[in-house]
Every structure is written in structure tokens, then in C-alpha cells.
Amino acid sequence: MAAQDGPAGRKALLPISFFKIILKTNLQTLKIPKKFTERYGGGLSNPVFLKPRHGTVREVYWTKQNGEVWFQKGWKEFAENYSLDYGHLVVFKYKGTSHFDVLILDQSALEIHYPSCDQNLDYESDDEESDENLGEWKDQKPNQKSPLLSPQPHKKKRGENSAAQRSSLSLNRPMGARAQEVAEAFISSKSNPFFTVTISSYDLVRRTKGVPALEGYIENIDKYVKLKIGKKRSWDVKLIYRHTANVRRILSAGWSLFARESELQLEDVCVFELISRKEEKPIFQVHVFKRRN
């Protein structure tokens, strides 16, 4: 166990942990326990580095106000990426050199299922097309605009898919209580597999969107998929495969066009239903559940 100098020459043992309960008031900024900052604050760099399990190290900048240390720049984005909500508990394990391991528990006191990849990463690829290069996607109509309907989860009918069957069709356990609620209520009319995601601020400004691994459903190569809303609107989006521990699949070129033209908003929940597994271009029917105001 490592030691670090504390006030008045005291030796502070590492690692050391503290936790914070998430409230609506600390999703924008987060106050660090005073006793921790008194003992370790003198050695903290700015920014510090947060590392969730199965996640990527993130930089968070802090400020000092009236002798208290607050996480500010970068904390809001961290909270959004991991869908932190009222009642979540976040455990910070300080390992020294300004690095924290982070453990996140949901309202049921169980550890969350972390995203398959961080949603704010910008992946570069020599063959990755620009979103503005629309010539390859002839079936798209960039100027077409229509209000996006907000479908509701299908109501369960007597004798229809059981909860266990629905669970077996879901390809991920989504982040956030509302996304989990939508996934649990969703019923595919043809027993198609599906995954569920919550739209974050990064999804609306970046060119990429991390999605589940889709193992056994789509071969492990880069390829285009078709995203459909309703019967007439569709977009071709490049699905990139990355054989790494944290990142497996990324919706890339064409994603921002899809998000913009389908008028996705922060905290919308999307169900991606795999309705066709054609080798040349798998098709996902996208069901959008608008955020609650």
C-alpha cells in the first residue's frame, strides 16, 4: 500500500475511497469531501483522471471555492455519458498521481452495465467518409423534413412474449432507468433482436455512436447498415468493428446526418430492432421514444 504526504507531514495511506450519492444538484458540478481534500488535495493535478470499470480515462477539472474542491469542467459530460441519475451512488477510489478508479451503482444498489464504448470518443479511420459526402447514399433525401413520431412501447398482450423471451431478444442492458423501462416493455412483432440506447449530448455533436457488440448477428468487419424510421425514411450508416476491450462497434459516417434529420434530442431513448440480417447491408428499424419534459 502506497503512502503520500498529508498535512503537517502526516503519511496518508493509498488507495483510499469515498462515495457520493447523486442528486439533481450535483449532475453539473460535484463537491469532493472536505476531509479528502485536506489530506490529499495538495497533490492533485488539474485536471484529475477518472477511470470507470470497462471505460476510458476521462479528464475532469476542479476549482476551489471557500476552501472546498468542486469537480466542474468535464464532470457534466462524465455524468451524461454514464447516465447518472438521482439515487445513483458513485465510489471514487484514489490511487495517487491524481487518478481515481470509479464504481457506479444504480438505485437498486447494483453496479451498472457500463457502455460498450465511451460515447464521446472520436475515432479516426483512413477510409471513414465525411458526413457531408452524401453521394454514396442515393436513397437518402437530405432536404426531406417531417415530424418524428414518438412511438410508445407496445402493450403486452395476453399470451404474447414473456418477460424472459423479451430479455433474450435484448442485446444489451441499457443505461438509465427510462431506457431500461422502454427495453423491458418493447415487444418485436417478429421476435427480432434489438438494443436500446439513450441519446447523450455527445451523440448529437460527434460523428460516432458506440453500440453493443452484436456478436453472432453481424459479422466482425466494417460494413454499412441501414437505419429506418417508419416505412419510407432510411439512412445508410457505416458500422465499424474494433477488436478492443472497451470498443467493439461504432456507428460512424452517416450517424450525425441520421441524428440531425431524425431530429433526435438529448435524453431520447432509441430502440434499434434488427429486422434484416442481409449480408450486404443489415437493416435496423429505429423506434424513438421522446424524452419526458
Coordinates of C-alpha atoms in Angstrom, one line a residue:
M1 CA 0.0 0.0 0.0
A2 CA 1.4 3.3 -1.1
A3 CA 1.8 6.4 1.2
Q4 CA 1.5 10.0 0.4
D5 CA 2.4 13.1 2.5
G6 CA -0.6 14.7 4.1
P7 CA -0.8 18.0 6.2
A8 CA 1.8 18.6 8.8
G9 CA 3.9 15.7 7.5
R10 CA 1.3 13.0 8.1
K11 CA 1.5 10.0 5.9
A12 CA -1.7 9.2 4.1
L13 CA -2.2 5.6 3.0
L14 CA -3.3 4.8 -0.5
P15 CA -5.6 3.7 -2.1
I16 CA -8.4 5.5 -0.2
S17 CA -12.0 5.6 -1.2
F18 CA -15.0 7.9 -0.8
F19 CA -18.5 7.9 -2.2
K20 CA -21.1 10.4 -3.4
I21 CA -24.8 10.0 -3.7
I22 CA -26.1 11.6 -6.9
L23 CA -28.8 14.2 -6.6
K24 CA -30.2 16.6 -9.2
T25 CA -28.0 19.3 -7.7
N26 CA -24.7 17.5 -8.4
L27 CA -25.1 16.5 -12.0
Q28 CA -23.5 19.7 -13.2
T29 CA -20.8 20.0 -10.5
L30 CA -19.7 17.7 -7.7
K31 CA -18.2 18.7 -4.3
I32 CA -15.4 16.5 -3.1
P33 CA -15.4 15.6 0.7
K34 CA -13.5 18.2 2.7
K35 CA -11.6 15.6 4.7
F36 CA -10.3 14.0 1.5
T37 CA -9.1 17.3 0.0
E38 CA -7.5 18.3 3.3
R39 CA -5.4 15.2 3.3
Y40 CA -4.8 14.7 -0.5
G41 CA -5.7 17.9 -2.2
G42 CA -2.2 19.3 -2.1
G43 CA -1.1 16.6 -4.5
L44 CA -3.9 16.8 -7.0
S45 CA -3.2 18.0 -10.5
N46 CA -5.7 19.9 -12.6
P47 CA -7.3 18.0 -14.3
V48 CA -7.7 14.8 -12.4
F49 CA -8.4 11.5 -14.2
L50 CA -11.4 9.3 -13.7
K51 CA -11.4 5.7 -14.8
P52 CA -14.7 3.7 -14.7
R53 CA -14.6 0.0 -14.9
H54 CA -14.5 -1.1 -18.5
G55 CA -14.3 2.6 -19.5
T56 CA -11.8 5.1 -20.8
V57 CA -9.9 7.5 -18.6
R58 CA -11.6 11.0 -18.6
E59 CA -10.2 14.3 -17.6
V60 CA -12.2 16.4 -15.1
Y61 CA -11.1 19.9 -14.0
W62 CA -11.7 21.2 -10.5
T63 CA -12.0 24.6 -8.8
K64 CA -11.6 25.7 -5.2
Q65 CA -14.3 27.8 -3.6
N66 CA -14.3 28.8 0.1
G67 CA -11.8 26.0 0.8
E68 CA -13.9 23.4 -0.9
V69 CA -12.9 21.5 -4.1
W70 CA -15.5 21.0 -6.8
F71 CA -15.4 18.9 -10.0
Q72 CA -16.5 21.2 -12.8
K73 CA -15.4 21.1 -16.4
G74 CA -15.8 17.6 -17.7
W75 CA -17.9 16.3 -14.8
K76 CA -21.3 17.1 -16.5
E77 CA -20.1 15.2 -19.6
F78 CA -19.0 12.3 -17.4
A79 CA -22.4 12.2 -15.7
E80 CA -24.2 12.3 -19.1
N81 CA -22.1 9.6 -20.6
Y82 CA -22.8 7.2 -17.8
S83 CA -26.4 8.3 -17.4
L84 CA -26.0 9.2 -13.8
D85 CA -29.4 9.9 -12.2
Y86 CA -31.0 10.7 -8.8
G87 CA -30.1 7.9 -6.3
H88 CA -27.0 6.6 -8.1
L89 CA -24.0 6.0 -5.9
V90 CA -20.5 6.7 -7.2
V91 CA -17.5 5.3 -5.4
F92 CA -14.2 7.1 -6.0
K93 CA -11.0 5.1 -5.3
Y94 CA -8.0 7.4 -5.2
K95 CA -4.8 5.6 -6.2
G96 CA -2.5 8.6 -6.2
T97 CA -1.0 10.7 -9.0
S98 CA -4.4 12.3 -9.4
H99 CA -6.0 9.1 -10.7
F100 CA -9.4 7.7 -9.5
D101 CA -11.0 4.4 -10.2
V102 CA -14.8 4.9 -10.4
L103 CA -17.5 2.4 -9.5
I104 CA -21.2 3.3 -10.3
L105 CA -24.2 1.7 -8.5
D106 CA -27.7 2.2 -9.6
Q107 CA -30.8 2.9 -7.5
S108 CA -31.1 -0.9 -6.7
A109 CA -27.5 -0.8 -5.3
L110 CA -26.3 -3.0 -8.2
E111 CA -23.3 -2.0 -10.3
I112 CA -24.4 -0.6 -13.6
H113 CA -23.7 -2.2 -17.0
Y114 CA -21.2 0.2 -18.4
P115 CA -21.5 1.4 -22.1
S116 CA -19.8 -0.9 -24.6
C117 CA -17.7 2.1 -25.5
D118 CA -17.4 5.7 -24.4
Q119 CA -19.7 7.8 -26.5
N120 CA -17.6 10.8 -26.7
L121 CA -14.6 9.3 -28.4
D122 CA -13.7 10.5 -31.9
Y123 CA -12.4 7.6 -33.9
E124 CA -10.3 8.3 -37.0
S125 CA -10.1 6.0 -39.9
D126 CA -8.4 6.5 -43.3
D127 CA -11.5 5.1 -45.0
E128 CA -14.1 6.9 -42.8
E129 CA -16.2 9.1 -45.0
S130 CA -17.3 12.6 -44.1
D131 CA -20.9 13.1 -43.1
E132 CA -21.1 15.7 -45.7
N133 CA -20.2 13.3 -48.5
L134 CA -23.7 12.2 -49.4
G135 CA -23.1 11.0 -52.9
E136 CA -22.8 7.4 -51.9
W137 CA -26.2 7.3 -50.2
K138 CA -28.5 7.8 -53.2
D139 CA -31.6 6.6 -51.4
Q140 CA -31.4 9.4 -48.8
K141 CA -33.2 12.7 -49.2
P142 CA -31.2 15.2 -47.3
N143 CA -33.8 18.0 -47.7
Q144 CA -36.8 15.9 -46.7
K145 CA -38.2 17.0 -43.3
S146 CA -41.1 15.5 -41.4
P147 CA -42.0 15.5 -37.8
L148 CA -40.6 12.5 -36.0
L149 CA -43.4 10.4 -34.5
S150 CA -42.9 9.3 -30.9
P151 CA -43.9 5.7 -30.7
Q152 CA -44.9 4.2 -27.4
P153 CA -43.8 0.8 -26.2
H154 CA -46.1 -1.9 -27.4
K155 CA -48.6 -3.0 -24.8
K156 CA -48.2 -6.6 -23.7
K157 CA -51.0 -8.8 -24.9
R158 CA -52.1 -11.9 -23.0
G159 CA -50.1 -14.9 -24.2
E160 CA -47.5 -12.8 -26.0
N161 CA -43.8 -12.8 -25.4
S162 CA -43.0 -13.4 -21.8
A163 CA -40.5 -11.2 -19.9
A164 CA -37.9 -13.9 -20.2
Q165 CA -38.4 -14.1 -24.0
R166 CA -38.1 -10.3 -24.3
S167 CA -34.9 -10.4 -22.2
S168 CA -33.4 -13.0 -24.5
L169 CA -34.0 -10.7 -27.5
S170 CA -32.4 -7.7 -26.0
L171 CA -28.7 -7.4 -26.9
N172 CA -27.8 -5.1 -24.1
R173 CA -28.9 -3.8 -20.7
P174 CA -29.3 -0.1 -21.4
M175 CA -28.1 2.7 -19.1
G176 CA -30.6 4.7 -17.2
A177 CA -34.0 3.8 -15.6
R178 CA -36.1 5.1 -18.5
A179 CA -34.1 3.2 -21.2
Q180 CA -34.4 0.0 -19.1
E181 CA -38.2 0.6 -18.8
V182 CA -38.5 1.0 -22.6
A183 CA -36.4 -2.1 -23.3
E184 CA -38.4 -4.2 -20.8
A185 CA -41.8 -3.1 -22.4
F186 CA -40.7 -3.3 -26.0
I187 CA -42.0 -6.3 -28.0
S188 CA -40.9 -7.1 -31.5
S189 CA -43.8 -8.3 -33.6
K190 CA -41.5 -10.8 -35.4
S191 CA -39.2 -11.7 -32.4
N192 CA -36.3 -9.7 -33.8
P193 CA -33.3 -8.9 -31.6
F194 CA -32.8 -5.3 -30.5
F195 CA -30.7 -3.0 -28.4
T196 CA -31.6 0.2 -26.6
V197 CA -29.7 3.4 -26.1
T198 CA -30.2 6.8 -24.5
I199 CA -29.1 9.8 -26.6
S200 CA -26.4 11.8 -24.9
S201 CA -25.1 15.3 -25.8
Y202 CA -22.1 13.6 -27.4
D203 CA -24.3 11.7 -29.7
L204 CA -25.7 14.9 -31.1
V205 CA -22.4 16.7 -31.8
R206 CA -19.9 13.9 -32.6
R207 CA -19.7 11.8 -35.8
T208 CA -19.8 8.5 -34.0
K209 CA -22.1 6.5 -31.7
G210 CA -21.0 3.4 -29.7
V211 CA -23.3 0.4 -29.9
P212 CA -23.3 -3.1 -28.4
A213 CA -21.0 -5.8 -29.8
L214 CA -23.8 -7.6 -31.9
E215 CA -21.9 -10.8 -31.7
G216 CA -23.5 -13.6 -33.7
Y217 CA -25.8 -11.2 -35.6
I218 CA -23.4 -9.2 -37.7
E219 CA -20.0 -10.4 -38.9
N220 CA -16.9 -8.8 -37.4
I221 CA -16.0 -6.5 -40.3
D222 CA -16.6 -2.9 -41.2
K223 CA -19.8 -2.5 -43.2
Y224 CA -22.8 -0.3 -43.9
V225 CA -26.1 -0.8 -42.2
K226 CA -29.4 0.8 -43.0
L227 CA -31.3 2.7 -40.3
K228 CA -35.0 3.1 -40.9
I229 CA -37.7 5.2 -39.2
G230 CA -41.2 4.3 -40.4
K231 CA -41.6 2.8 -43.8
K232 CA -40.2 5.5 -46.1
R233 CA -37.2 7.2 -44.4
S234 CA -33.8 5.5 -44.3
W235 CA -30.2 6.3 -43.9
D236 CA -27.0 4.3 -44.7
V237 CA -24.5 4.5 -41.8
K238 CA -21.1 2.9 -41.6
L239 CA -20.7 0.3 -38.8
I240 CA -17.1 0.0 -37.7
Y241 CA -15.8 -3.1 -35.9
R242 CA -12.9 -2.6 -33.4
H243 CA -11.4 -5.6 -31.7
T244 CA -10.5 -3.9 -28.4
A245 CA -11.5 -4.5 -24.8
N246 CA -13.7 -1.4 -24.5
V247 CA -14.8 -0.6 -28.0
R248 CA -16.4 -3.2 -30.3
R249 CA -18.9 -1.5 -32.7
I250 CA -19.2 2.2 -33.8
L251 CA -21.8 3.8 -35.9
S252 CA -19.7 6.2 -37.9
A253 CA -20.1 8.0 -41.3
G254 CA -23.7 9.0 -41.7
W255 CA -24.6 8.9 -38.0
S256 CA -24.7 12.7 -37.5
L257 CA -26.9 13.0 -40.6
F258 CA -29.3 10.4 -39.2
A259 CA -29.4 12.2 -35.8
R260 CA -29.9 15.6 -37.4
E261 CA -32.6 14.6 -39.9
S262 CA -34.5 12.4 -37.5
E263 CA -34.5 15.3 -35.0
L264 CA -33.0 13.3 -32.1
Q265 CA -32.8 15.2 -28.8
L266 CA -30.9 14.8 -25.6
E267 CA -32.4 12.0 -23.4
D268 CA -34.5 10.5 -26.2
V269 CA -34.5 6.7 -26.0
C270 CA -33.9 4.7 -29.2
V271 CA -34.6 1.0 -29.8
F272 CA -32.7 -0.4 -32.7
E273 CA -34.6 -3.5 -34.0
L274 CA -32.6 -5.8 -36.3
I275 CA -35.3 -6.6 -38.9
S276 CA -33.0 -7.9 -41.7
R277 CA -29.6 -9.6 -41.5
K278 CA -28.8 -9.4 -45.2
E279 CA -25.0 -9.9 -45.6
E280 CA -24.6 -6.8 -47.8
K281 CA -26.5 -4.4 -45.6
P282 CA -28.3 -5.3 -42.3
I283 CA -31.3 -3.2 -41.6
F284 CA -32.3 -1.7 -38.2
Q285 CA -35.8 -0.3 -37.6
V286 CA -35.3 2.5 -35.2
H287 CA -38.1 3.3 -32.7
V288 CA -37.7 6.7 -31.0
F289 CA -39.3 7.4 -27.6
K290 CA -39.1 11.1 -27.0
R291 CA -37.7 12.4 -23.7
R292 CA -40.1 13.3 -20.9
N293 CA -40.4 17.0 -20.3

